[in-house]
Structure formats: C-alpha cells, structure tokens
mmCIF file of C-alpha atoms in Angstrom:
data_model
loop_
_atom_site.group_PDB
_atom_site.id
_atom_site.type_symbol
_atom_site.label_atom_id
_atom_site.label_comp_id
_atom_site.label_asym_id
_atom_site.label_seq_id
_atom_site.Cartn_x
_atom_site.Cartn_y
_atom_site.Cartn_z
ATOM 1 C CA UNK A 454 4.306 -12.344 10.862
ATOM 2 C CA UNK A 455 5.126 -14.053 7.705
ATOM 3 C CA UNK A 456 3.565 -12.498 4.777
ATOM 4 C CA UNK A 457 3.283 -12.792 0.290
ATOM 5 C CA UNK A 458 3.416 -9.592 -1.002
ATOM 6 C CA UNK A 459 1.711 -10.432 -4.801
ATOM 7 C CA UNK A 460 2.691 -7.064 -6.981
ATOM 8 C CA UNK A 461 1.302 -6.469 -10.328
ATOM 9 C CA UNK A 462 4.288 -4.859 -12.373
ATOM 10 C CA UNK A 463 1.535 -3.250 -14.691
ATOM 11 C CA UNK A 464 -0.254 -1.279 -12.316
ATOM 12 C CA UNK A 465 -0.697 2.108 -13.460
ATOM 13 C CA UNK A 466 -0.152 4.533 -10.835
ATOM 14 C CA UNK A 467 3.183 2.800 -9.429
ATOM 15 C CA UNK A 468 6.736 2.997 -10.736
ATOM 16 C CA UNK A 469 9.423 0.339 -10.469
ATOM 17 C CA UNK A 470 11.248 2.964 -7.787
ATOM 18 C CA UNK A 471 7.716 3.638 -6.001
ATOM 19 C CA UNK A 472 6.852 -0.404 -5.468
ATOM 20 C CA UNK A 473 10.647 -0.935 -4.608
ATOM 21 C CA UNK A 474 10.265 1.548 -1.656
ATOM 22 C CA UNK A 475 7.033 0.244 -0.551
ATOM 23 C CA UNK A 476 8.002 -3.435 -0.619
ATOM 24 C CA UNK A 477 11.176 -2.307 2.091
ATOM 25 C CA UNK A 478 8.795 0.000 4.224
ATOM 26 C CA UNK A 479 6.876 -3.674 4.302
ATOM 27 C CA UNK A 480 9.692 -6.057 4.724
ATOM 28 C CA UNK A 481 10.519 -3.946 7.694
ATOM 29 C CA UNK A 482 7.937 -4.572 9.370
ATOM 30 C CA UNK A 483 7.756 -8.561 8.292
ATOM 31 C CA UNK A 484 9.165 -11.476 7.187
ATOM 32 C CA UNK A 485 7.818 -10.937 3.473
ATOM 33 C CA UNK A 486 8.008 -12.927 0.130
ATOM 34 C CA UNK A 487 7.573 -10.340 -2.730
ATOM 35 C CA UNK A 488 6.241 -11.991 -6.112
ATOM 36 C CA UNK A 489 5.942 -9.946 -9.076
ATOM 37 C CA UNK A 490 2.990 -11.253 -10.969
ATOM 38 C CA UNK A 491 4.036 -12.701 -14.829
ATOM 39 C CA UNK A 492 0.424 -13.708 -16.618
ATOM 40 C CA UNK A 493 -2.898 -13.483 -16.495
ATOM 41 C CA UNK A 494 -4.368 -15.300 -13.217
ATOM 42 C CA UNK A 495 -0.644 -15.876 -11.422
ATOM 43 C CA UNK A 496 -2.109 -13.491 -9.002
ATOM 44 C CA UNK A 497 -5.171 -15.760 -7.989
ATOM 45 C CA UNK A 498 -2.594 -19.051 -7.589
ATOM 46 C CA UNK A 499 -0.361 -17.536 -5.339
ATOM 47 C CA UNK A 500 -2.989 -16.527 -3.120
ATOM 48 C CA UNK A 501 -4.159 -19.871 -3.835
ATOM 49 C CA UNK A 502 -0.933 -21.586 -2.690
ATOM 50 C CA UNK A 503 -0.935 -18.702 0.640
ATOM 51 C CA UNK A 504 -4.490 -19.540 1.554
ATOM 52 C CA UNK A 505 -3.077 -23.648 1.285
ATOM 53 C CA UNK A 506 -0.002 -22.928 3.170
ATOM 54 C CA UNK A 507 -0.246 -22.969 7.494
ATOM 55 C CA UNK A 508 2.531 -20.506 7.509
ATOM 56 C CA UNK A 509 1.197 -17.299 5.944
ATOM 57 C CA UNK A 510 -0.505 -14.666 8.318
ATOM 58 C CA UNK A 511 -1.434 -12.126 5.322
ATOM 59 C CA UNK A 512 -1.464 -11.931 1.731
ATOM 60 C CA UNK A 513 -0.967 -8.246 0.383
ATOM 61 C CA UNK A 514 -2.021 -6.969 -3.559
ATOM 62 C CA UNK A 515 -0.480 -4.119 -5.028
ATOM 63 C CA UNK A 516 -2.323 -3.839 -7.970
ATOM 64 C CA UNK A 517 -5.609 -2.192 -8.908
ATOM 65 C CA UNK A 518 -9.322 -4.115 -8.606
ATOM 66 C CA UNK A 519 -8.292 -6.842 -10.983
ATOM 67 C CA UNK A 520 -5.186 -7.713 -9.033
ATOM 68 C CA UNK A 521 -7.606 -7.302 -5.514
ATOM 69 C CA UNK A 522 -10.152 -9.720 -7.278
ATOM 70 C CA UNK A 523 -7.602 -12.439 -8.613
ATOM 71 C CA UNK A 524 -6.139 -12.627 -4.689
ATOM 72 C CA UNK A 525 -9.640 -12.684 -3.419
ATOM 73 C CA UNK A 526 -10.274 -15.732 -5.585
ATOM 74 C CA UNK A 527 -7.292 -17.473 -4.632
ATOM 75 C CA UNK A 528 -7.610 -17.212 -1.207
ATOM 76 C CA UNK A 529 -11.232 -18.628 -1.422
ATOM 77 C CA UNK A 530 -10.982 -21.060 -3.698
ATOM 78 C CA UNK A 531 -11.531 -23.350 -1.009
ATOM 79 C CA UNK A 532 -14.859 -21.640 0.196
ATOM 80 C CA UNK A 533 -14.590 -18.422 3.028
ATOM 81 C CA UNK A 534 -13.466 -19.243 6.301
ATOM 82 C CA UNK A 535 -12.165 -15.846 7.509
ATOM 83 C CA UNK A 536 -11.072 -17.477 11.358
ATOM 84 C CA UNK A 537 -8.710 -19.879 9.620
ATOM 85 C CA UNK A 538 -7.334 -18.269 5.848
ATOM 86 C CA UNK A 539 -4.780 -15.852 5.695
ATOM 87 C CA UNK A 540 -5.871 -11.957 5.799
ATOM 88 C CA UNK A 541 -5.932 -9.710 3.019
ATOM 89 C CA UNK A 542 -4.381 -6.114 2.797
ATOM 90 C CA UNK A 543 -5.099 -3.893 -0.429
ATOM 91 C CA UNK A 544 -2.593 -1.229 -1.630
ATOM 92 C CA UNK A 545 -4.102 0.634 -4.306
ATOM 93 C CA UNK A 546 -1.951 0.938 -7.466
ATOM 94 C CA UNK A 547 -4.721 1.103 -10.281
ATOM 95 C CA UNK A 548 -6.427 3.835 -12.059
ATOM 96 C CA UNK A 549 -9.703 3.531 -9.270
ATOM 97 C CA UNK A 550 -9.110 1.389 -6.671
ATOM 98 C CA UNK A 551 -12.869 0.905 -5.689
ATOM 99 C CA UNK A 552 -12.379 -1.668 -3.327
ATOM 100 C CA UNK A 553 -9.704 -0.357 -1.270
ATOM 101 C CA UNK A 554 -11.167 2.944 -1.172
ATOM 102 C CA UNK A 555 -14.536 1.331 -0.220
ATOM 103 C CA UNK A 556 -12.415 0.156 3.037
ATOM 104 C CA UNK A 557 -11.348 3.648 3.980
ATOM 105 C CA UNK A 558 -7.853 3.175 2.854
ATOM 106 C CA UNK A 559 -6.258 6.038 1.072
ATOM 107 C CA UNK A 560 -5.471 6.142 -2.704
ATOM 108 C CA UNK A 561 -2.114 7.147 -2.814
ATOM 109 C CA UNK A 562 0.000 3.893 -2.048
ATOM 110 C CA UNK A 563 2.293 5.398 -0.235
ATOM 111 C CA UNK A 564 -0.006 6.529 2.614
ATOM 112 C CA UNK A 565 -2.205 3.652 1.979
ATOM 113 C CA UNK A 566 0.960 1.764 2.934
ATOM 114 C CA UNK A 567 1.268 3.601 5.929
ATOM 115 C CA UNK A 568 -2.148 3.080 7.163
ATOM 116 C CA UNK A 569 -1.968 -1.076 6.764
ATOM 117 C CA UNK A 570 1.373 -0.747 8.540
ATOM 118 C CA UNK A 571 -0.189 1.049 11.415
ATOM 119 C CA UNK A 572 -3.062 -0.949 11.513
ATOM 120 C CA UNK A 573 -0.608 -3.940 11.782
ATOM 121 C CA UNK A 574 0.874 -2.539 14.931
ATOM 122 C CA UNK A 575 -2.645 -1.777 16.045
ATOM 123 C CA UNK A 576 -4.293 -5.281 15.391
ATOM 124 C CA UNK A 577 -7.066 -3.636 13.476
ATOM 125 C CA UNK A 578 -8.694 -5.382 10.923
ATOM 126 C CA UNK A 579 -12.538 -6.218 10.143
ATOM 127 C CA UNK A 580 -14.263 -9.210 8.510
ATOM 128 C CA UNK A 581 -15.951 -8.208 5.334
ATOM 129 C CA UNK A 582 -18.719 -9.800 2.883
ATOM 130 C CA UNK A 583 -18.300 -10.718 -0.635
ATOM 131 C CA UNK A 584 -20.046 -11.481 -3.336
ATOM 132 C CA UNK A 585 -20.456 -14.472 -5.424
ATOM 133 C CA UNK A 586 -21.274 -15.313 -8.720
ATOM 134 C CA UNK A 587 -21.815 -18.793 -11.065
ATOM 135 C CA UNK A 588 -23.503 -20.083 -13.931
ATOM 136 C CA UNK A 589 -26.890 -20.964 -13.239
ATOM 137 C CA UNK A 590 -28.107 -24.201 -12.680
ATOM 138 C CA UNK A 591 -30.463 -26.284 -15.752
ATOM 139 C CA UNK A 592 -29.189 -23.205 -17.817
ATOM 140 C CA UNK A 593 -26.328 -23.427 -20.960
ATOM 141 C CA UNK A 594 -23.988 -21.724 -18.485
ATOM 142 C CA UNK A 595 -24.491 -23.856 -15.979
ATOM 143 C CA UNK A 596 -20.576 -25.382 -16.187
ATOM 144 C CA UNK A 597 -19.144 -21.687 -15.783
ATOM 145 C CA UNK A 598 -16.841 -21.570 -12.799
ATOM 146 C CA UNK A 599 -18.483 -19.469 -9.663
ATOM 147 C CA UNK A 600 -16.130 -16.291 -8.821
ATOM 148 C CA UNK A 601 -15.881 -14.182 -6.366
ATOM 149 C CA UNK A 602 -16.277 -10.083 -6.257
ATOM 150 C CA UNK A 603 -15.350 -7.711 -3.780
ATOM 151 C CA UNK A 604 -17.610 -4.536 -4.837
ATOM 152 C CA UNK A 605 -19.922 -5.223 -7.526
ATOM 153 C CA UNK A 606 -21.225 -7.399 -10.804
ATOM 154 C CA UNK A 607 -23.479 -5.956 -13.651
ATOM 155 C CA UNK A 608 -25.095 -7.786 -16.306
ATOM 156 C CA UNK A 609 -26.303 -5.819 -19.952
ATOM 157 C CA UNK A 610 -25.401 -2.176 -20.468
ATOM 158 C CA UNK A 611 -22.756 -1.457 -17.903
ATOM 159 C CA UNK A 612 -20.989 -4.422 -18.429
ATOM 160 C CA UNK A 613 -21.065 -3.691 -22.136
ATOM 161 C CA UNK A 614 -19.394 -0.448 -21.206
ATOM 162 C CA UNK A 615 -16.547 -1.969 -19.410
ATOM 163 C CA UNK A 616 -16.018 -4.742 -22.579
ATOM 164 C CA UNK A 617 -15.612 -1.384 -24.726
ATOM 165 C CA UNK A 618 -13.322 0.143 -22.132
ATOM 166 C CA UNK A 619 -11.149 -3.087 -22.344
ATOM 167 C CA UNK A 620 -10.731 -3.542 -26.026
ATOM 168 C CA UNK A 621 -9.631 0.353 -26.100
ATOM 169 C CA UNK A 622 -7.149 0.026 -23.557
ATOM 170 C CA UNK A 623 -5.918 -3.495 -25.535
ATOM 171 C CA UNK A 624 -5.535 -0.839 -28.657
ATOM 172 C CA UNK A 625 -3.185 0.959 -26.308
ATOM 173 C CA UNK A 626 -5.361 3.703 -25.119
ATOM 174 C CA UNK A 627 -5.111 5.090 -21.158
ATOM 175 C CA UNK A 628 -7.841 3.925 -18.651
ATOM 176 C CA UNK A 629 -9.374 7.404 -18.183
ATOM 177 C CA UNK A 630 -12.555 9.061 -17.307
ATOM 178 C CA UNK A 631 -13.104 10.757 -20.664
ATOM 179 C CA UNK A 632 -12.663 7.218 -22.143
ATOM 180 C CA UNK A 633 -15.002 5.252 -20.156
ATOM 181 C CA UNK A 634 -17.653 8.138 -20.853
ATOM 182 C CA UNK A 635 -17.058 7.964 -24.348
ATOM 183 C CA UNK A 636 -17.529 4.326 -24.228
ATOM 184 C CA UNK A 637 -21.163 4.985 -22.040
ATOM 185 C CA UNK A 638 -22.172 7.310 -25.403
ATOM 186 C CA UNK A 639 -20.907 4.499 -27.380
ATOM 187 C CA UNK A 640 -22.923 1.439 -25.958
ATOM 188 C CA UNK A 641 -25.556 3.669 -26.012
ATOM 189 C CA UNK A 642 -25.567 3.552 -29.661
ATOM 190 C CA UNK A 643 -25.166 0.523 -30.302
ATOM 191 C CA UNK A 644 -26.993 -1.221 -27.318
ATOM 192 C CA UNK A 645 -30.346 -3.113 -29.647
ATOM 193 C CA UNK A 646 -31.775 -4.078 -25.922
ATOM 194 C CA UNK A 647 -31.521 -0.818 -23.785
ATOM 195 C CA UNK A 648 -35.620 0.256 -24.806
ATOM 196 C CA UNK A 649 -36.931 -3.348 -24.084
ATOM 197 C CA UNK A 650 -35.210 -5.323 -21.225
ATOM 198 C CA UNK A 651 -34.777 -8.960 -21.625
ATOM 199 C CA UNK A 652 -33.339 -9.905 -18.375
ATOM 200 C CA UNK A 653 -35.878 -11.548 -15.596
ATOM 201 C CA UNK A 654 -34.125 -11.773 -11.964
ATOM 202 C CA UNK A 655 -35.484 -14.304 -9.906
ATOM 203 C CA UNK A 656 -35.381 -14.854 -6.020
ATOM 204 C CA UNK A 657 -36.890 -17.621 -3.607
ATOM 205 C CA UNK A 658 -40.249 -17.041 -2.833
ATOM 206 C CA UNK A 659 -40.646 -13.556 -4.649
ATOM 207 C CA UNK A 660 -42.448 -12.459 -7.697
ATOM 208 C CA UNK A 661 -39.811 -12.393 -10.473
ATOM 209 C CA UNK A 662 -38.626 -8.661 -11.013
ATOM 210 C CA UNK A 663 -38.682 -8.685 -15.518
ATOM 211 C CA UNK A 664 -37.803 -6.354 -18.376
ATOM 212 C CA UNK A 665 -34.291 -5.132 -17.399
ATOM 213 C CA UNK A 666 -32.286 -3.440 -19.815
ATOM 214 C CA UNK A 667 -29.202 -3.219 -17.113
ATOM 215 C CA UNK A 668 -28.384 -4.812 -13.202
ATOM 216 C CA UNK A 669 -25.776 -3.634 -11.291
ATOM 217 C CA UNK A 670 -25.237 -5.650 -8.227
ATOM 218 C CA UNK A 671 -23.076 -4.219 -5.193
ATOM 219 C CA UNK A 672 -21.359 -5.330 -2.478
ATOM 220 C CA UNK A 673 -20.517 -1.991 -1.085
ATOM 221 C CA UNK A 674 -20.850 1.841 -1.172
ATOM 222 C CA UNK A 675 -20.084 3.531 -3.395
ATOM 223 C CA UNK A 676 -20.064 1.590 -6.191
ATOM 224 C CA UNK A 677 -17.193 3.426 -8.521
ATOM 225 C CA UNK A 678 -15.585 6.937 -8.586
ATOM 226 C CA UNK A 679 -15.121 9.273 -10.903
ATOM 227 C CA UNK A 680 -11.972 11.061 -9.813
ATOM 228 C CA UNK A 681 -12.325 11.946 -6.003
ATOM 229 C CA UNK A 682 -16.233 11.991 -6.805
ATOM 230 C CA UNK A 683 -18.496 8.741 -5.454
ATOM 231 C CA UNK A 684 -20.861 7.353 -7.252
ATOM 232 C CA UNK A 685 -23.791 5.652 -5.480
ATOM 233 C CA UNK A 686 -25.801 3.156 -7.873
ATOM 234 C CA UNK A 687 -27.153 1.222 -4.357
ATOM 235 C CA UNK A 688 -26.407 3.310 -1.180
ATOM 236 C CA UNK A 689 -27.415 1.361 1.165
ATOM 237 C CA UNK A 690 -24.824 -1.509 -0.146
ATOM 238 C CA UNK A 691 -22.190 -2.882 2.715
ATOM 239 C CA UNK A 692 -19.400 -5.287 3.309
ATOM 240 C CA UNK A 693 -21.666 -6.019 6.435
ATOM 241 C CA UNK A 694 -24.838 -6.840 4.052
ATOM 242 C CA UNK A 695 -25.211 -9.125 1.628
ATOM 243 C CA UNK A 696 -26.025 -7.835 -2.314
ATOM 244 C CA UNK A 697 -27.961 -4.982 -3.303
ATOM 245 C CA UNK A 698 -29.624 -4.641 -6.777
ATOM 246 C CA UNK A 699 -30.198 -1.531 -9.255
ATOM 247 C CA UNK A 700 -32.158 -2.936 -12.136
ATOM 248 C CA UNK A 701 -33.577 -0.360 -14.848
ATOM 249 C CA UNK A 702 -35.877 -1.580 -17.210
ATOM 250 C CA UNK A 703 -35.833 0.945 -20.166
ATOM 251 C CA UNK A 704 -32.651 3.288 -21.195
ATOM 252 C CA UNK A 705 -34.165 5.881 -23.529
ATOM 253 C CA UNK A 706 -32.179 8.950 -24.501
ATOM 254 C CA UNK A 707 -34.597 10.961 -21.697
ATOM 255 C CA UNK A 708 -33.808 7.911 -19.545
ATOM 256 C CA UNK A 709 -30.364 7.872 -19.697
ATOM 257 C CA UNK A 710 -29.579 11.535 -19.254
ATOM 258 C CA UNK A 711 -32.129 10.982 -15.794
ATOM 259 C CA UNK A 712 -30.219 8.256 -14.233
ATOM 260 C CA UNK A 713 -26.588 9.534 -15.504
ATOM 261 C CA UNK A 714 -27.586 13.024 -13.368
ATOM 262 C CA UNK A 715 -29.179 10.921 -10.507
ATOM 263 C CA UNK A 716 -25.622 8.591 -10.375
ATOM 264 C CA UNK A 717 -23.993 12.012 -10.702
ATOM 265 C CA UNK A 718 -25.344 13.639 -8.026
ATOM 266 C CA UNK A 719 -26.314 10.403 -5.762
ATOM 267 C CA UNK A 720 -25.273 10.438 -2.294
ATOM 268 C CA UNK A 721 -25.138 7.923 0.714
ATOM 269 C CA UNK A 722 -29.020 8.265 1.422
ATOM 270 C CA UNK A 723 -30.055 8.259 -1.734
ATOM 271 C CA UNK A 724 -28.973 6.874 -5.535
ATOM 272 C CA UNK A 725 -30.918 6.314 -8.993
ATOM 273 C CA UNK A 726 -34.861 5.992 -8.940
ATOM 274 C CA UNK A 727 -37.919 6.202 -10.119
ATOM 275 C CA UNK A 728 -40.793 4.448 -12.213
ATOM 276 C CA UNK A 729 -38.258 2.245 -14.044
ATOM 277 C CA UNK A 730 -35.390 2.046 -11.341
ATOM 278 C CA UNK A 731 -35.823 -1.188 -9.394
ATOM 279 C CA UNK A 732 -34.127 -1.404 -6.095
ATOM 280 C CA UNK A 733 -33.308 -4.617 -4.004
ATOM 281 C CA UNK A 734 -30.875 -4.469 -0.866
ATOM 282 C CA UNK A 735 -29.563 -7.030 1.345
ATOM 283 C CA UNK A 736 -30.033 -10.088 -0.755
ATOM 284 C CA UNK A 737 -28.520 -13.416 -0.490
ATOM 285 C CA UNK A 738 -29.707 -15.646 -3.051
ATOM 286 C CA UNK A 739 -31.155 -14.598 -6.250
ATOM 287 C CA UNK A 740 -30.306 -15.755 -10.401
ATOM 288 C CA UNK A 741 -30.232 -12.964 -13.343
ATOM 289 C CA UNK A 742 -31.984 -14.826 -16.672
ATOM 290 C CA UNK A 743 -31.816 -13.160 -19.726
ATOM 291 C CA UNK A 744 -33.553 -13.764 -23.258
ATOM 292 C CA UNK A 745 -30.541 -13.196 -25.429
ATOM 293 C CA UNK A 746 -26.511 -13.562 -24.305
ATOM 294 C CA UNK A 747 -25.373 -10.033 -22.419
ATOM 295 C CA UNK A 748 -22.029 -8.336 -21.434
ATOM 296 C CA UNK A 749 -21.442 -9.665 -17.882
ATOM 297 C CA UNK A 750 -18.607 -7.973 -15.424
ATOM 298 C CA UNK A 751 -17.279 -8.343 -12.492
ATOM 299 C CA UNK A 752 -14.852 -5.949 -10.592
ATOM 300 C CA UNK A 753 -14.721 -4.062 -13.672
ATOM 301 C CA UNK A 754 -13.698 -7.121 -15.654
ATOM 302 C CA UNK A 755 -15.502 -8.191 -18.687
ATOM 303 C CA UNK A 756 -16.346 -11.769 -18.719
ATOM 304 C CA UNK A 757 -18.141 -12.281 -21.547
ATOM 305 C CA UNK A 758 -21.431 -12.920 -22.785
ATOM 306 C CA UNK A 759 -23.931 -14.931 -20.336
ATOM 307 C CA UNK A 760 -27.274 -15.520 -20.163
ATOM 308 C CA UNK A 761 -27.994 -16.881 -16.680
ATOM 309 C CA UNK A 762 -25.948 -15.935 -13.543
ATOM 310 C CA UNK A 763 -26.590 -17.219 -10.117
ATOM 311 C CA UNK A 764 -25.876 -14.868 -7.424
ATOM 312 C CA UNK A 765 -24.904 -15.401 -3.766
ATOM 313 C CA UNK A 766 -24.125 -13.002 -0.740
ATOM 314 C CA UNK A 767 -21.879 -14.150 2.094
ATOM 315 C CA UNK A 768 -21.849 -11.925 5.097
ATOM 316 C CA UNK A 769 -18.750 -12.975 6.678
ATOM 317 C CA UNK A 770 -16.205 -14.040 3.636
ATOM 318 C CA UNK A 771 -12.476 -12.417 4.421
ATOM 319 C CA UNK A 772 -10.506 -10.910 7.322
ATOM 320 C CA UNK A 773 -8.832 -7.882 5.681
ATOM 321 C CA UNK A 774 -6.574 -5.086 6.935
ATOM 322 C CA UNK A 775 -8.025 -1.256 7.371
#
C-alpha cells in the first residue's frame, strides 16, 4: 500500500518526538510519503495531487478538524467518488477532534494510530457522507467556491462564536473550553440579531422555515465535545444520512440559558427543543438566506460573513479508515 501521510506541525496535542514515532509505527506498515504541511491550504493540495495520482491507496491527516477538512477538500475537489479516490484515515492531533471521534477512533494519537493500523490489517473501513456547502445561486455570494464539511456548518450566532474564538487564539491565547465559553457570553453581548432572526431557510417544495437567529447544520452525532462530554445539537445526525438542521429563532437571556442546559445535558435520543427550536433531519438540498451578512463556519472554521449559503447532503462521499 502506498500512502501520503499530510502532518500539520502546529497541531496542538502532538510533539515533534510524538509525530516522529507515529510516522515510523506507519511507515512500517507502508510504503509512506510524510509531508509536513508549510501554509495555509498546502494540506488541501496535497490531497489534491493524492486524489489525482493512480498510485496512492490512502491519504492520512495528523492534524485536528481543520487539517481533516483541508484533506477532505482536496481529495474531492474533483466531486466524491469513494470506489475510485484514495481513502482517508484521521489521527487526531487537535484540541477536539470532532470528526475522528465521531468515527469511533480514539483521541489519543497514539492509540488512534493503533486502531487505523489494525484496521489496515483487518480491511475495515466504511463509506461515509459529507456535507456540502456554496454560495447561493442569483444571490451576491453566488461566485463563493462550494466546500466540503465532514461534521457540521452554522450560520449567525455559533459561527460568530467560533470568529471570536479565532481572533483570540491569533492574539496568542490557548484553544480551551473556558475560552470558547467566554466567547458564547461574549457574542451574546454583542449579537444585535439574536431576539429577531433574519435568516429564512428554504427547501424544494416546503414552506420556508423564517426568523432564525442561529442554524447549525450536522453531518453527524455528536456535534462537538466539551472535554470527554458530547454534545448533541441534532441527534439523530449520521455519516449514513444526509444533513440535519437546529434552527432557533429567538436567543433571549431565558432562551439562552434553556438551550445551553438542553445542549448540556442532550443525549443520543434527544437534543435542544421547544417552541422556538426548529428541527430538520435527513436533508439533501436546502439554501440558508439571511437579511443582513452573518458569521458563517464550517468545521469550526470561520469563513466570513455570508448572506446566502446553498446546502447539499451526499450520502456516499469518502471511503475512510475506522
């Protein structure tokens, strides 16, 4: 098996020792090319170049969800065609690793390393759905590029959350819990939209859904972790569904300290709801509008400000390695 190892040297949970021992127990096992990623994006062309090659069997990120989501893009830059492109294998190295927890793998990359070598020997590996997301036709982002996610968008409060978390951490502060929670309290503030939503999603053939103050989309369960806790925003997400949609249309003080217990204590069978909480699972087509430009992320990346996002679930997008 011939193999690109991409490794992002800034991952936080990894030393220099700890990826040189993990890139040996791989090479052991196959005929690997190790790159150490140098800017912003290298990640997503070497996958690029892998998924363009014939002679790669498997492209492996060592990096956190940003890493996992620049290889994703790469390798499907040409559209998903999991029978033909090279598979993926995940080992975690950032500060929450949602997607490679999300496949069962564990979050210590040592062990995590362990498990994709054993799956090697054992041929296992699954076909998993992604998410993808573009500027909207007839709208003023219509010529943004379309991108790929691997556990979830949002659009409005949570992405402003994550911009906040970003220009911290660019000011040299660690990606913690107590930071991103700080950052919630924050946007909370300072949020002019969160008691009057302005974003309308619309779906083929359905009554539009209006007034959101916030819309989380997921591609999986659960949708982040705080520490070794899950957090559910759309249980019944899956990398065997299409998308799933939590929309709330009004964020009030009360509001917010509801839904923060109900994400708190959400479980598989059941996450955030009532009068305000709007639900939508296993959707493969559907465009987020919104009156004024909003925070968009995706894979805990902040993109920006949009103000019309087209949405679309594939079922069957990339072989990866559990």
């Amino acid at each position: 098996m011939r193999a690109l190892l991409v490794v992002n040297p800034a991952a936080t949970t990894t030393s220099a020792r700890t990826r040189d021992v993990l890139i040996h127990a791989l090479a052991s096992e196959m005929k690997l090319e190790a790159v150490t990623t140098e800017y912003r994006g290298h990640a997503r062309d070497l996958a690029r170049r892998a998924a363009e090659s014939e002679d790669i069997d498997l492209v492996v990120a060592l990096g956190g969800d940003g890493t996992v989501n620049e290889v994703v893009n790469g390798l499907l830059h040409g559209g998903p065609d999991p029978d033909r492109l090279p598979r993926l294998a995940v080992v975690p190295g950032g500060s929450t690793n949602v997607f490679a927890r999300a496949l069962g793998l564990p979050n210590d990359a040592v062990e995590a390393t362990g498990a994709i070598l054993d799956a090697l020997r054992e041929r296992r590996s699954r076909t998993v759905g992604l998410g993808l997301a573009a500027g909207a036709p007839g709208t003023e982002d219509e010529g943004v590029p379309a991108r790929w996610f691997t556990f979830c968008a949002g659009l409005g409060f949570d992405a402003g959350v994550v911009g906040r978390v970003e220009k911290q951490r660019e000011l040299g502060k660690r990606s913690t819990h107590a930071l991103y929670l700080r950052q919630v309290f924050r946007q909370l503030l300072g949020d002019p939209h969160r008691r009057h939503g302005t974003i309308t999603l619309e779906r083929p053939g359905q009554e539009p859904v209006e007034d959101l103050v916030l819309s989380i989309i997921c591609n999986t369960a659960p949708w982040t972790y705080l520490g070794n806790r899950p957090v559910y925003a759309a249980p019944g997400a899956s990398f065997d569904t299409a998308l799933d949609v939590l929309g709330l249309r009004r964020l009030s003080t009360a509001a917010v300290a509801r839904y923060a217990t109900q994400l708190l204590t959400s479980t598989p069978e059941r996450g955030p709801h009532g009068r305000h909480a709007v639900s939508l699972h296993d959707q493969t087509e559907f465009t987020l509008h919104s009156k004024v430009p909003l925070p968009f992320q995706m894979d805990g990346d902040h993109l920006g400000l949009r103000m019309s996002v087209k949405f679309t679930g594939h079922r069957r997008a990339l072989g990866v390695i559990v």
